[in-house]
mmCIF file of C-alpha atoms and ligand atoms in Angstrom:
data_model
loop_
_atom_site.group_PDB
_atom_site.id
_atom_site.type_symbol
_atom_site.label_atom_id
_atom_site.label_comp_id
_atom_site.label_asym_id
_atom_site.label_seq_id
_atom_site.Cartn_x
_atom_site.Cartn_y
_atom_site.Cartn_z
ATOM 1 C CA MET A 62 0.000 0.000 0.000
ATOM 2 C CA ARG A 63 2.564 2.476 -1.173
ATOM 3 C CA GLY A 64 1.761 5.977 0.128
ATOM 4 C CA GLY A 65 -1.739 5.157 1.439
ATOM 5 C CA GLY A 66 -5.084 6.499 0.206
ATOM 6 C CA ALA A 67 -4.031 9.455 -1.902
ATOM 7 C CA ALA A 68 -1.345 7.495 -3.799
ATOM 8 C CA ALA A 69 -3.696 4.549 -4.318
ATOM 9 C CA ALA A 70 -6.162 6.934 -5.982
ATOM 10 C CA THR A 71 -3.604 8.116 -8.536
ATOM 11 C CA PRO A 72 -4.633 6.613 -11.886
ATOM 12 C CA LEU A 73 -2.435 3.849 -13.318
ATOM 13 C CA LEU A 74 -1.724 5.943 -16.411
ATOM 14 C CA VAL A 75 -0.455 8.887 -14.368
ATOM 15 C CA ARG A 76 1.811 6.638 -12.303
ATOM 16 C CA ALA A 77 3.201 5.145 -15.520
ATOM 17 C CA LEU A 78 3.747 8.628 -16.971
ATOM 18 C CA ARG A 79 5.722 9.566 -13.865
ATOM 19 C CA GLY A 80 7.985 6.606 -14.540
ATOM 20 C CA GLU A 81 6.821 4.634 -11.502
ATOM 21 C CA GLU A 82 6.793 0.855 -11.502
ATOM 22 C CA VAL A 83 3.231 -0.204 -12.263
ATOM 23 C CA GLU A 84 1.217 -3.412 -11.986
ATOM 24 C CA ARG A 85 0.536 -3.540 -15.736
ATOM 25 C CA VAL A 86 1.010 -1.434 -18.854
ATOM 26 C CA PRO A 87 -1.866 1.070 -19.199
ATOM 27 C CA ALA A 88 -3.644 1.435 -22.543
ATOM 28 C CA TRP A 89 -5.741 4.023 -24.325
ATOM 29 C CA ILE A 90 -6.333 4.690 -28.021
ATOM 30 C CA MET A 91 -5.707 7.915 -29.904
ATOM 31 C CA ARG A 92 -9.009 9.228 -31.311
ATOM 32 C CA GLN A 93 -10.864 6.615 -29.266
ATOM 33 C CA ALA A 94 -14.033 8.725 -29.358
ATOM 34 C CA GLY A 95 -15.364 9.288 -32.834
ATOM 35 C CA ARG A 96 -16.458 7.929 -36.118
ATOM 36 C CA TYR A 97 -15.875 4.166 -35.681
ATOM 37 C CA LEU A 98 -18.506 4.191 -32.894
ATOM 38 C CA PRO A 99 -22.170 3.911 -34.035
ATOM 39 C CA GLU A 100 -23.317 5.887 -30.967
ATOM 40 C CA TYR A 101 -21.000 8.742 -32.036
ATOM 41 C CA ARG A 102 -22.353 8.711 -35.594
ATOM 42 C CA GLU A 103 -25.897 8.686 -34.233
ATOM 43 C CA LEU A 104 -25.216 11.744 -32.077
ATOM 44 C CA ARG A 105 -23.391 13.559 -34.901
ATOM 45 C CA ALA A 106 -26.412 13.070 -37.166
ATOM 46 C CA ARG A 107 -28.259 15.428 -34.804
ATOM 47 C CA HIS A 108 -25.501 17.906 -33.817
ATOM 48 C CA GLY A 109 -22.769 19.832 -35.611
ATOM 49 C CA PHE A 110 -19.142 18.926 -34.985
ATOM 50 C CA LEU A 111 -18.137 22.233 -33.369
ATOM 51 C CA GLU A 112 -21.317 22.154 -31.298
ATOM 52 C CA CYS A 113 -20.245 18.699 -30.029
ATOM 53 C CA CYS A 114 -16.802 20.033 -29.083
ATOM 54 C CA THR A 115 -17.947 23.056 -27.056
ATOM 55 C CA THR A 116 -21.261 21.974 -25.492
ATOM 56 C CA PRO A 117 -20.415 20.387 -22.111
ATOM 57 C CA ALA A 118 -23.131 17.701 -22.130
ATOM 58 C CA LEU A 119 -22.304 16.633 -25.716
ATOM 59 C CA ALA A 120 -18.510 16.709 -25.346
ATOM 60 C CA ALA A 121 -18.747 14.763 -22.060
ATOM 61 C CA GLU A 122 -21.132 12.188 -23.543
ATOM 62 C CA ILE A 123 -18.861 11.563 -26.556
ATOM 63 C CA THR A 124 -15.759 11.409 -24.324
ATOM 64 C CA LEU A 125 -17.453 8.725 -22.218
ATOM 65 C CA GLN A 126 -18.861 6.638 -25.110
ATOM 66 C CA PRO A 127 -15.730 4.506 -25.625
ATOM 67 C CA MET A 128 -15.310 4.145 -21.831
ATOM 68 C CA ARG A 129 -18.682 2.356 -21.647
ATOM 69 C CA ARG A 130 -17.691 -0.159 -24.304
ATOM 70 C CA PHE A 131 -14.026 -0.828 -23.574
ATOM 71 C CA PRO A 132 -11.728 -1.218 -20.530
ATOM 72 C CA LEU A 133 -9.607 1.839 -21.356
ATOM 73 C CA ASP A 134 -7.210 3.355 -18.807
ATOM 74 C CA ALA A 135 -7.928 6.926 -19.901
ATOM 75 C CA ALA A 136 -10.653 9.083 -21.352
ATOM 76 C CA ILE A 137 -9.569 11.966 -23.590
ATOM 77 C CA LEU A 138 -11.579 15.151 -23.865
ATOM 78 C CA PHE A 139 -13.583 15.194 -27.085
ATOM 79 C CA ALA A 140 -12.492 18.227 -29.087
ATOM 80 C CA ASP A 141 -10.264 18.968 -32.083
ATOM 81 C CA ILE A 142 -6.842 20.535 -32.492
ATOM 82 C CA MET A 143 -8.636 23.560 -34.051
ATOM 83 C CA THR A 144 -10.996 24.076 -31.082
ATOM 84 C CA PRO A 145 -8.944 26.863 -29.421
ATOM 85 C CA LEU A 146 -8.980 28.824 -32.688
ATOM 86 C CA ASP A 147 -12.709 28.304 -33.013
ATOM 87 C CA LEU A 148 -13.096 29.624 -29.447
ATOM 88 C CA ALA A 149 -10.870 32.584 -30.331
ATOM 89 C CA GLY A 150 -13.323 33.497 -33.097
ATOM 90 C CA VAL A 151 -11.420 32.238 -36.176
ATOM 91 C CA PRO A 152 -14.016 31.090 -38.761
ATOM 92 C CA ILE A 153 -13.503 27.318 -39.242
ATOM 93 C CA GLU A 154 -15.658 24.638 -40.807
ATOM 94 C CA PHE A 155 -15.280 20.858 -40.803
ATOM 95 C CA ALA A 156 -15.843 18.806 -43.960
ATOM 96 C CA PRO A 157 -14.849 16.450 -42.304
ATOM 97 C CA GLY A 158 -11.325 17.893 -41.770
ATOM 98 C CA PRO A 159 -10.800 21.560 -40.834
ATOM 99 C CA ARG A 160 -11.334 24.262 -43.501
ATOM 100 C CA LEU A 161 -10.521 27.965 -43.145
ATOM 101 C CA ALA A 162 -12.181 30.375 -45.557
ATOM 102 C CA ALA A 163 -9.328 32.849 -44.981
ATOM 103 C CA PRO A 164 -5.933 31.097 -44.787
ATOM 104 C CA VAL A 165 -3.266 33.146 -42.957
ATOM 105 C CA ARG A 166 -0.220 33.896 -45.116
ATOM 106 C CA ASP A 167 1.174 37.207 -43.884
ATOM 107 C CA GLY A 168 2.143 38.864 -40.626
ATOM 108 C CA VAL A 169 -0.800 41.257 -40.555
ATOM 109 C CA SER A 170 -3.356 38.426 -40.821
ATOM 110 C CA ALA A 171 -1.384 36.405 -38.249
ATOM 111 C CA ALA A 172 -1.465 39.288 -35.773
ATOM 112 C CA ALA A 173 -5.207 39.761 -36.434
ATOM 113 C CA LEU A 174 -6.021 36.115 -35.696
ATOM 114 C CA GLY A 175 -7.538 36.844 -32.296
ATOM 115 C CA ASP A 176 -6.575 38.082 -28.863
ATOM 116 C CA PRO A 177 -4.999 35.435 -26.582
ATOM 117 C CA ALA A 178 -5.763 37.443 -23.424
ATOM 118 C CA ALA A 179 -9.429 37.649 -24.441
ATOM 119 C CA LEU A 180 -9.456 33.882 -25.070
ATOM 120 C CA ALA A 181 -7.895 33.227 -21.652
ATOM 121 C CA ARG A 182 -10.561 35.394 -19.987
ATOM 122 C CA ARG A 183 -13.310 33.679 -21.927
ATOM 123 C CA LEU A 184 -12.016 30.202 -21.037
ATOM 124 C CA GLU A 185 -11.395 30.838 -17.360
ATOM 125 C CA GLY A 186 -14.013 29.074 -15.292
ATOM 126 C CA GLY A 187 -16.060 28.480 -18.447
ATOM 127 C CA TYR A 188 -17.420 25.498 -20.377
ATOM 128 C CA LEU A 189 -14.340 23.293 -19.830
ATOM 129 C CA ARG A 190 -14.958 23.200 -16.054
ATOM 130 C CA GLU A 191 -18.463 21.908 -16.612
ATOM 131 C CA THR A 192 -17.313 19.477 -19.317
ATOM 132 C CA PHE A 193 -14.567 17.983 -17.142
ATOM 133 C CA ALA A 194 -16.906 17.744 -14.128
ATOM 134 C CA LEU A 195 -19.446 15.817 -16.227
ATOM 135 C CA ILE A 196 -16.752 13.502 -17.601
ATOM 136 C CA ARG A 197 -15.286 12.947 -14.127
ATOM 137 C CA ALA A 198 -18.722 11.990 -12.797
ATOM 138 C CA GLY A 199 -19.039 9.228 -15.406
ATOM 139 C CA LEU A 200 -15.428 8.036 -15.430
ATOM 140 C CA PRO A 201 -14.776 4.428 -14.358
ATOM 141 C CA ALA A 202 -12.711 4.063 -11.173
ATOM 142 C CA GLY A 203 -8.989 4.167 -11.849
ATOM 143 C CA ALA A 204 -9.248 5.738 -15.312
ATOM 144 C CA ALA A 205 -7.354 8.959 -16.015
ATOM 145 C CA LEU A 206 -8.802 12.025 -17.703
ATOM 146 C CA LEU A 207 -6.627 13.476 -20.442
ATOM 147 C CA GLY A 208 -6.718 16.899 -22.007
ATOM 148 C CA PHE A 209 -5.087 17.720 -25.325
ATOM 149 C CA ALA A 210 -4.180 20.316 -27.907
ATOM 150 C CA GLY A 211 -2.377 20.402 -31.248
ATOM 151 C CA SER A 212 1.220 21.578 -31.461
ATOM 152 C CA PRO A 213 1.473 25.148 -32.776
ATOM 153 C CA PHE A 214 3.252 23.871 -35.904
ATOM 154 C CA THR A 215 0.587 21.255 -36.677
ATOM 155 C CA VAL A 216 -2.254 23.736 -36.119
ATOM 156 C CA ALA A 217 -0.400 26.293 -38.275
ATOM 157 C CA CYS A 218 -0.242 23.731 -41.109
ATOM 158 C CA TYR A 219 -4.045 23.939 -41.404
ATOM 159 C CA VAL A 220 -4.210 27.689 -40.769
ATOM 160 C CA VAL A 221 -1.736 28.535 -43.550
ATOM 161 C CA GLU A 222 -2.964 25.913 -46.043
ATOM 162 C CA GLY A 223 -6.642 26.591 -45.298
ATOM 163 C CA GLY A 224 -7.240 22.831 -44.848
ATOM 164 C CA GLY A 225 -5.523 19.461 -44.806
ATOM 165 C CA GLY A 226 -4.914 19.087 -48.550
ATOM 166 C CA LYS A 227 -2.653 16.150 -49.347
ATOM 167 C CA GLY A 228 -0.892 16.422 -45.989
ATOM 168 C CA GLU A 229 2.135 18.134 -47.536
ATOM 169 C CA PHE A 230 1.260 21.684 -46.488
ATOM 170 C CA PRO A 231 3.203 23.504 -49.219
ATOM 171 C CA ALA A 232 1.806 26.931 -48.244
ATOM 172 C CA LEU A 233 3.395 26.806 -44.782
ATOM 173 C CA ARG A 234 6.680 25.386 -46.061
ATOM 174 C CA ARG A 235 6.858 28.172 -48.613
ATOM 175 C CA LEU A 236 6.021 30.798 -45.982
ATOM 176 C CA ALA A 237 8.929 29.565 -43.815
ATOM 177 C CA ARG A 238 11.217 30.461 -46.731
ATOM 178 C CA THR A 239 9.586 33.683 -47.899
ATOM 179 C CA ASP A 240 8.317 35.395 -44.730
ATOM 180 C CA ALA A 241 9.820 33.786 -41.639
ATOM 181 C CA ALA A 242 8.748 36.758 -39.503
ATOM 182 C CA ALA A 243 5.079 36.180 -40.383
ATOM 183 C CA LEU A 244 5.310 32.486 -39.526
ATOM 184 C CA ARG A 245 6.919 33.377 -36.205
ATOM 185 C CA VAL A 246 4.048 35.764 -35.380
ATOM 186 C CA LEU A 247 1.560 33.045 -36.287
ATOM 187 C CA LEU A 248 3.245 30.325 -34.208
ATOM 188 C CA ASP A 249 3.560 32.708 -31.235
ATOM 189 C CA ARG A 250 -0.120 33.526 -31.475
ATOM 190 C CA ILE A 251 -1.229 29.884 -31.727
ATOM 191 C CA ALA A 252 1.089 28.941 -28.839
ATOM 192 C CA GLU A 253 -0.548 31.610 -26.651
ATOM 193 C CA PHE A 254 -4.019 30.276 -27.508
ATOM 194 C CA THR A 255 -2.805 26.747 -26.787
ATOM 195 C CA ILE A 256 -1.270 27.612 -23.427
ATOM 196 C CA ALA A 257 -4.468 29.363 -22.308
ATOM 197 C CA TYR A 258 -6.528 26.354 -23.465
ATOM 198 C CA LEU A 259 -4.316 23.722 -21.809
ATOM 199 C CA ARG A 260 -3.985 25.723 -18.565
ATOM 200 C CA GLU A 261 -7.758 25.823 -18.353
ATOM 201 C CA GLN A 262 -7.950 22.048 -18.970
ATOM 202 C CA VAL A 263 -5.482 21.525 -16.130
ATOM 203 C CA ALA A 264 -7.481 23.862 -13.875
ATOM 204 C CA ALA A 265 -10.587 21.866 -14.813
ATOM 205 C CA GLY A 266 -8.914 18.656 -13.626
ATOM 206 C CA ALA A 267 -6.956 17.035 -16.479
ATOM 207 C CA ASP A 268 -4.651 14.319 -15.049
ATOM 208 C CA ALA A 269 -2.249 14.670 -17.990
ATOM 209 C CA VAL A 270 -2.297 16.347 -21.395
ATOM 210 C CA GLN A 271 -1.187 15.269 -24.851
ATOM 211 C CA VAL A 272 0.171 17.624 -27.504
ATOM 212 C CA PHE A 273 -0.527 16.235 -30.983
ATOM 213 C CA ASP A 274 2.289 17.054 -33.374
ATOM 214 C CA SER A 275 0.988 15.037 -36.304
ATOM 215 C CA TRP A 276 2.867 16.863 -39.033
ATOM 216 C CA GLY A 277 6.352 17.749 -37.726
ATOM 217 C CA GLY A 278 7.668 14.850 -39.794
ATOM 218 C CA ILE A 279 7.125 16.785 -43.059
ATOM 219 C CA LEU A 280 9.983 19.133 -42.114
ATOM 220 C CA ASP A 281 13.675 18.511 -42.638
ATOM 221 C CA GLY A 282 15.822 18.316 -39.493
ATOM 222 C CA ASP A 283 16.694 22.021 -39.471
ATOM 223 C CA GLY A 284 13.069 22.980 -40.065
ATOM 224 C CA TYR A 285 11.913 20.715 -37.226
ATOM 225 C CA ALA A 286 14.398 22.383 -34.861
ATOM 226 C CA ALA A 287 13.510 25.864 -36.113
ATOM 227 C CA TRP A 288 9.715 25.755 -36.552
ATOM 228 C CA ASP A 289 8.329 22.985 -34.389
ATOM 229 C CA LEU A 290 10.272 22.134 -31.224
ATOM 230 C CA PRO A 291 10.725 25.663 -29.753
ATOM 231 C CA TRP A 292 6.969 26.207 -29.554
ATOM 232 C CA ILE A 293 6.394 22.748 -28.059
ATOM 233 C CA ALA A 294 9.081 23.512 -25.459
ATOM 234 C CA ARG A 295 7.285 26.767 -24.646
ATOM 235 C CA ILE A 296 4.080 24.852 -23.904
ATOM 236 C CA VAL A 297 5.945 22.316 -21.758
ATOM 237 C CA ASP A 298 7.595 25.172 -19.806
ATOM 238 C CA ALA A 299 4.242 26.906 -19.285
ATOM 239 C CA LEU A 300 2.657 23.725 -17.872
ATOM 240 C CA ARG A 301 5.643 22.596 -15.778
ATOM 241 C CA PRO A 302 4.584 24.452 -12.578
ATOM 242 C CA SER A 303 1.296 22.489 -12.615
ATOM 243 C CA GLY A 304 3.175 19.165 -12.331
ATOM 244 C CA VAL A 305 0.762 17.613 -14.846
ATOM 245 C CA PRO A 306 2.538 15.155 -17.183
ATOM 246 C CA VAL A 307 2.789 16.155 -20.849
ATOM 247 C CA ILE A 308 2.774 13.542 -23.633
ATOM 248 C CA LEU A 309 3.998 14.585 -27.088
ATOM 249 C CA TYR A 310 2.680 12.696 -30.106
ATOM 250 C CA ALA A 311 5.623 13.109 -32.455
ATOM 251 C CA GLY A 312 4.243 11.657 -35.692
ATOM 252 C CA GLY A 313 6.897 10.903 -38.296
ATOM 253 C CA ALA A 314 9.670 12.206 -36.016
ATOM 254 C CA GLY A 315 11.855 9.094 -36.519
ATOM 255 C CA GLY A 316 15.486 10.098 -36.031
ATOM 256 C CA ARG A 317 14.456 13.378 -34.359
ATOM 257 C CA LEU A 318 12.853 11.665 -31.351
ATOM 258 C CA PRO A 319 15.868 12.451 -29.098
ATOM 259 C CA ALA A 320 15.474 16.152 -29.993
ATOM 260 C CA ALA A 321 11.746 15.897 -29.262
ATOM 261 C CA ALA A 322 12.516 14.328 -25.852
ATOM 262 C CA ALA A 323 14.811 17.279 -25.077
ATOM 263 C CA THR A 324 11.754 19.603 -24.981
ATOM 264 C CA GLY A 325 11.197 18.185 -21.473
ATOM 265 C CA VAL A 326 8.028 16.192 -22.185
ATOM 266 C CA HIS A 327 7.302 13.314 -19.811
ATOM 267 C CA ALA A 328 6.334 10.931 -22.609
ATOM 268 C CA LEU A 329 6.824 10.559 -26.338
ATOM 269 C CA SER A 330 4.016 8.961 -28.325
ATOM 270 C CA VAL A 331 5.639 7.383 -31.360
ATOM 271 C CA ASP A 332 4.229 6.153 -34.645
ATOM 272 C CA HIS A 333 4.350 2.531 -35.796
ATOM 273 C CA ARG A 334 7.338 2.814 -38.122
ATOM 274 C CA GLU A 335 10.007 1.726 -35.654
ATOM 275 C CA PRO A 336 9.916 -0.820 -32.780
ATOM 276 C CA LEU A 337 9.923 0.745 -29.313
ATOM 277 C CA ASP A 338 13.106 -1.072 -28.223
ATOM 278 C CA SER A 339 15.139 0.636 -30.923
ATOM 279 C CA VAL A 340 13.467 3.982 -30.121
ATOM 280 C CA ARG A 341 14.370 3.388 -26.449
ATOM 281 C CA ALA A 342 18.002 2.747 -27.388
ATOM 282 C CA ARG A 343 18.131 6.183 -29.008
ATOM 283 C CA VAL A 344 16.166 8.297 -26.508
ATOM 284 C CA GLY A 345 17.576 6.767 -23.306
ATOM 285 C CA GLY A 346 15.669 5.805 -20.157
ATOM 286 C CA GLY A 347 14.436 9.203 -19.019
ATOM 287 C CA VAL A 348 11.261 9.492 -21.062
ATOM 288 C CA VAL A 349 8.148 7.293 -21.095
ATOM 289 C CA LEU A 350 7.282 5.840 -24.506
ATOM 290 C CA GLN A 351 3.705 5.570 -25.729
ATOM 291 C CA GLY A 352 2.582 3.491 -28.673
ATOM 292 C CA ASN A 353 2.913 2.086 -31.188
ATOM 293 C CA LEU A 354 0.701 -0.546 -32.815
ATOM 294 C CA ASP A 355 -0.085 0.090 -36.483
ATOM 295 C CA PRO A 356 -3.789 1.180 -36.646
ATOM 296 C CA ALA A 357 -4.170 -1.295 -39.544
ATOM 297 C CA ALA A 358 -3.449 -4.195 -37.139
ATOM 298 C CA LEU A 359 -6.966 -3.777 -35.716
ATOM 299 C CA PHE A 360 -8.303 -5.246 -38.970
ATOM 300 C CA ALA A 361 -6.262 -8.474 -38.588
ATOM 301 C CA PRO A 362 -7.769 -11.777 -37.385
ATOM 302 C CA ALA A 363 -7.796 -11.945 -33.554
ATOM 303 C CA ASP A 364 -4.786 -14.283 -33.234
ATOM 304 C CA ALA A 365 -2.602 -12.173 -35.497
ATOM 305 C CA LEU A 366 -3.677 -9.025 -33.631
ATOM 306 C CA ARG A 367 -2.818 -10.624 -30.268
ATOM 307 C CA ALA A 368 0.616 -11.559 -31.603
ATOM 308 C CA GLU A 369 1.219 -7.967 -32.722
ATOM 309 C CA VAL A 370 0.111 -6.618 -29.335
ATOM 310 C CA ALA A 371 2.531 -9.040 -27.631
ATOM 311 C CA ARG A 372 5.327 -7.865 -29.903
ATOM 312 C CA VAL A 373 4.679 -4.204 -29.037
ATOM 313 C CA LEU A 374 4.523 -5.049 -25.301
ATOM 314 C CA ARG A 375 7.860 -6.894 -25.522
ATOM 315 C CA ALA A 376 9.491 -4.017 -27.383
ATOM 316 C CA GLY A 377 8.066 -1.593 -24.791
ATOM 317 C CA GLY A 378 9.921 -3.487 -22.070
ATOM 318 C CA GLY A 379 7.082 -3.419 -19.513
ATOM 319 C CA ARG A 380 8.224 -0.236 -17.835
ATOM 320 C CA ARG A 381 7.926 3.385 -18.838
ATOM 321 C CA HIS A 382 5.508 2.218 -21.514
ATOM 322 C CA VAL A 383 1.917 3.259 -22.244
ATOM 323 C CA PHE A 384 0.203 1.116 -24.857
ATOM 324 C CA ASN A 385 -1.435 2.977 -27.738
ATOM 325 C CA LEU A 386 -1.654 2.963 -31.507
ATOM 326 C CA GLY A 387 0.993 4.633 -33.669
ATOM 327 C CA HIS A 388 -1.650 7.077 -34.943
ATOM 328 C CA GLY A 389 -5.394 7.692 -34.511
ATOM 329 C CA ILE A 390 -7.828 4.791 -34.908
ATOM 330 C CA TRP A 391 -9.351 4.601 -38.393
ATOM 331 C CA PRO A 392 -13.080 5.298 -38.828
ATOM 332 C CA GLU A 393 -13.732 1.859 -40.432
ATOM 333 C CA THR A 394 -12.122 -0.093 -37.556
ATOM 334 C CA PRO A 395 -14.117 -3.144 -36.372
ATOM 335 C CA MET A 396 -14.990 -2.842 -32.696
ATOM 336 C CA GLU A 397 -14.015 -6.459 -31.995
ATOM 337 C CA GLY A 398 -10.463 -5.426 -32.843
ATOM 338 C CA VAL A 399 -10.490 -2.792 -30.092
ATOM 339 C CA SER A 400 -11.766 -5.341 -27.525
ATOM 340 C CA THR A 401 -9.201 -7.926 -28.598
ATOM 341 C CA LEU A 402 -6.406 -5.360 -28.357
ATOM 342 C CA LEU A 403 -7.325 -4.169 -24.851
ATOM 343 C CA ASP A 404 -7.853 -7.715 -23.545
ATOM 344 C CA ALA A 405 -4.467 -8.689 -24.961
ATOM 345 C CA VAL A 406 -2.726 -5.748 -23.254
ATOM 346 C CA ARG A 407 -4.329 -6.691 -19.920
ATOM 347 C CA ALA A 408 -3.393 -10.346 -20.411
ATOM 348 C CA GLY A 409 0.180 -9.204 -21.049
ATOM 349 C CA GLY A 410 0.667 -10.139 -17.404
ATOM 350 C CA PRO A 411 2.359 -8.480 -14.480
ATOM 351 C CA VAL A 412 5.412 -6.458 -15.300
ATOM 352 C CA SER A 413 8.735 -7.813 -14.166
ATOM 353 C CA PRO A 414 11.070 -5.093 -12.949
HETATM 354 O O1 1CP B 280 -17.465 14.344 -38.930
HETATM 355 C C1 1CP B 280 -16.902 14.377 -37.823
HETATM 356 O O2 1CP B 280 -17.439 13.843 -36.827
HETATM 357 C C2 1CP B 280 -15.586 15.077 -37.727
HETATM 358 C C3 1CP B 280 -14.438 14.143 -37.705
HETATM 359 C C4 1CP B 280 -13.492 14.554 -36.609
HETATM 360 C C5 1CP B 280 -13.443 14.044 -35.299
HETATM 361 C C6 1CP B 280 -14.281 12.919 -34.716
HETATM 362 C C7 1CP B 280 -12.531 15.571 -36.695
HETATM 363 C C8 1CP B 280 -12.242 16.430 -37.850
HETATM 364 N N1 1CP B 280 -11.913 15.708 -35.464
HETATM 365 C C9 1CP B 280 -12.426 14.775 -34.595
HETATM 366 C C10 1CP B 280 -12.088 14.605 -33.165
HETATM 367 C C11 1CP B 280 -10.665 14.687 -32.774
HETATM 368 N N2 1CP B 280 -9.642 15.273 -33.476
HETATM 369 C C12 1CP B 280 -10.143 14.189 -31.562
HETATM 370 C C13 1CP B 280 -10.980 13.592 -30.423
HETATM 371 C C14 1CP B 280 -11.196 12.116 -30.566
HETATM 372 C C15 1CP B 280 -10.557 11.303 -29.500
HETATM 373 O O3 1CP B 280 -9.365 11.440 -29.218
HETATM 374 O O4 1CP B 280 -11.229 10.448 -28.938
HETATM 375 C C16 1CP B 280 -8.762 14.429 -31.563
HETATM 376 C C17 1CP B 280 -7.759 14.029 -30.510
HETATM 377 C C18 1CP B 280 -8.476 15.115 -32.767
HETATM 378 C C19 1CP B 280 -7.127 15.589 -33.104
HETATM 379 C C20 1CP B 280 -6.815 15.970 -34.493
HETATM 380 N N3 1CP B 280 -7.594 16.625 -35.415
HETATM 381 C C21 1CP B 280 -5.524 15.797 -35.066
HETATM 382 C C22 1CP B 280 -4.332 15.233 -34.336
HETATM 383 C C23 1CP B 280 -4.375 13.761 -34.234
HETATM 384 C C24 1CP B 280 -4.108 12.979 -35.491
HETATM 385 O O5 1CP B 280 -4.914 12.093 -35.770
HETATM 386 O O6 1CP B 280 -3.082 13.232 -36.140
HETATM 387 C C25 1CP B 280 -5.566 16.304 -36.366
HETATM 388 C C26 1CP B 280 -4.429 16.314 -37.370
HETATM 389 C C27 1CP B 280 -6.871 16.832 -36.578
HETATM 390 C C28 1CP B 280 -7.350 17.522 -37.781
HETATM 391 C C29 1CP B 280 -8.626 16.919 -38.217
HETATM 392 N N4 1CP B 280 -9.841 17.186 -37.644
HETATM 393 C C30 1CP B 280 -10.810 16.422 -38.241
HETATM 394 C C31 1CP B 280 -10.177 15.613 -39.218
HETATM 395 C C32 1CP B 280 -10.878 14.624 -40.088
HETATM 396 C C33 1CP B 280 -8.814 15.927 -39.185
HETATM 397 C C34 1CP B 280 -7.696 15.322 -40.025
HETATM 398 C C35 1CP B 280 -7.910 15.356 -41.525
HETATM 399 C C36 1CP B 280 -7.116 16.332 -42.318
HETATM 400 O O7 1CP B 280 -5.904 16.492 -42.093
HETATM 401 O O8 1CP B 280 -7.710 16.924 -43.225
#
């Protein structure tokens, strides 16, 4: 009974994120609320996407939907990486990915994107408190409640392009070479929105937060160091006094994972391209690793899926590991796959030190 009542109440996921020895590897699934769930599709048929994100009862209901079906170790707030911009008054539509009628491609538009202080005032004590309270009330015992935001670079990809396009984001990559000052103003502005949004999530009771940097991998090494990591580090620094663990999803980071770890994040969520044991050899023992089953594995027959889960657990080494996919779950995913995956992680057995 290490530490008595208060320590016993700390969710398994949070203890794992702190690097403590845990009784088993915790598991949750990126984008676990959403389109593969019939109850989500049913609710979305009656409500708009942005309405779902910012209405406490709807956001809480969608957050809890996967928790009712599956033995997940964390719930993650239902929202989108563009939600803080929407709250700051930037006109955004979803079809189904984000679309901006007025992409930002110069310093004047970047500076006019909205007022971070006004957003912070609007957020403080607002809808997120009610949303988190509703989620907390329905959360299974022992499960953690995660908040999240996009990285400033990844959000800027959509803001400069005006949408997702082919995922290459040429408009932003061109801007970095033609008007670096404008891109800096934009990233500063988005980082301020993000810090206000994450601070409010922490105040509302988030046990940990994840920063989704889905697109940093499109940059070359110098670009990653220049345009992505400094703004992630700023967010980590801003949250450090709260003591709340920060997970960074570093999609496509590959060889730059050690640089990503140097931002001071508690955990790195890595994509499926490389086994966790070889990632561990490069990043050292100081950071928790999260991941990294290929989302396509959920379509495999149950035995093959179990074997892949076992392989990921072995590569994770049983300690300083949080089980997850290497990227968000696909909308067509069969639900049996999710059950098989989570049962297999739990059956992975007690962790040997
Ligand atoms: O029709 C609908 O219902 C909208 C589809 C949808 C959903 C369900 C979008 C539009 N966003 C979301 C929810 C969402 N987005 C969540 C909460 C779900 C959960 O975790 O349970 C999260 C964490 C996100 C984060 C997000 N949005 C990322 C980062 C994670 C990743 O997968 O890389 C990114 C890149 C986005 C942008 C976005 N929003 C929506 C779509 C379809 C996309 C990506 C497509 C594109 O690039 O065009």
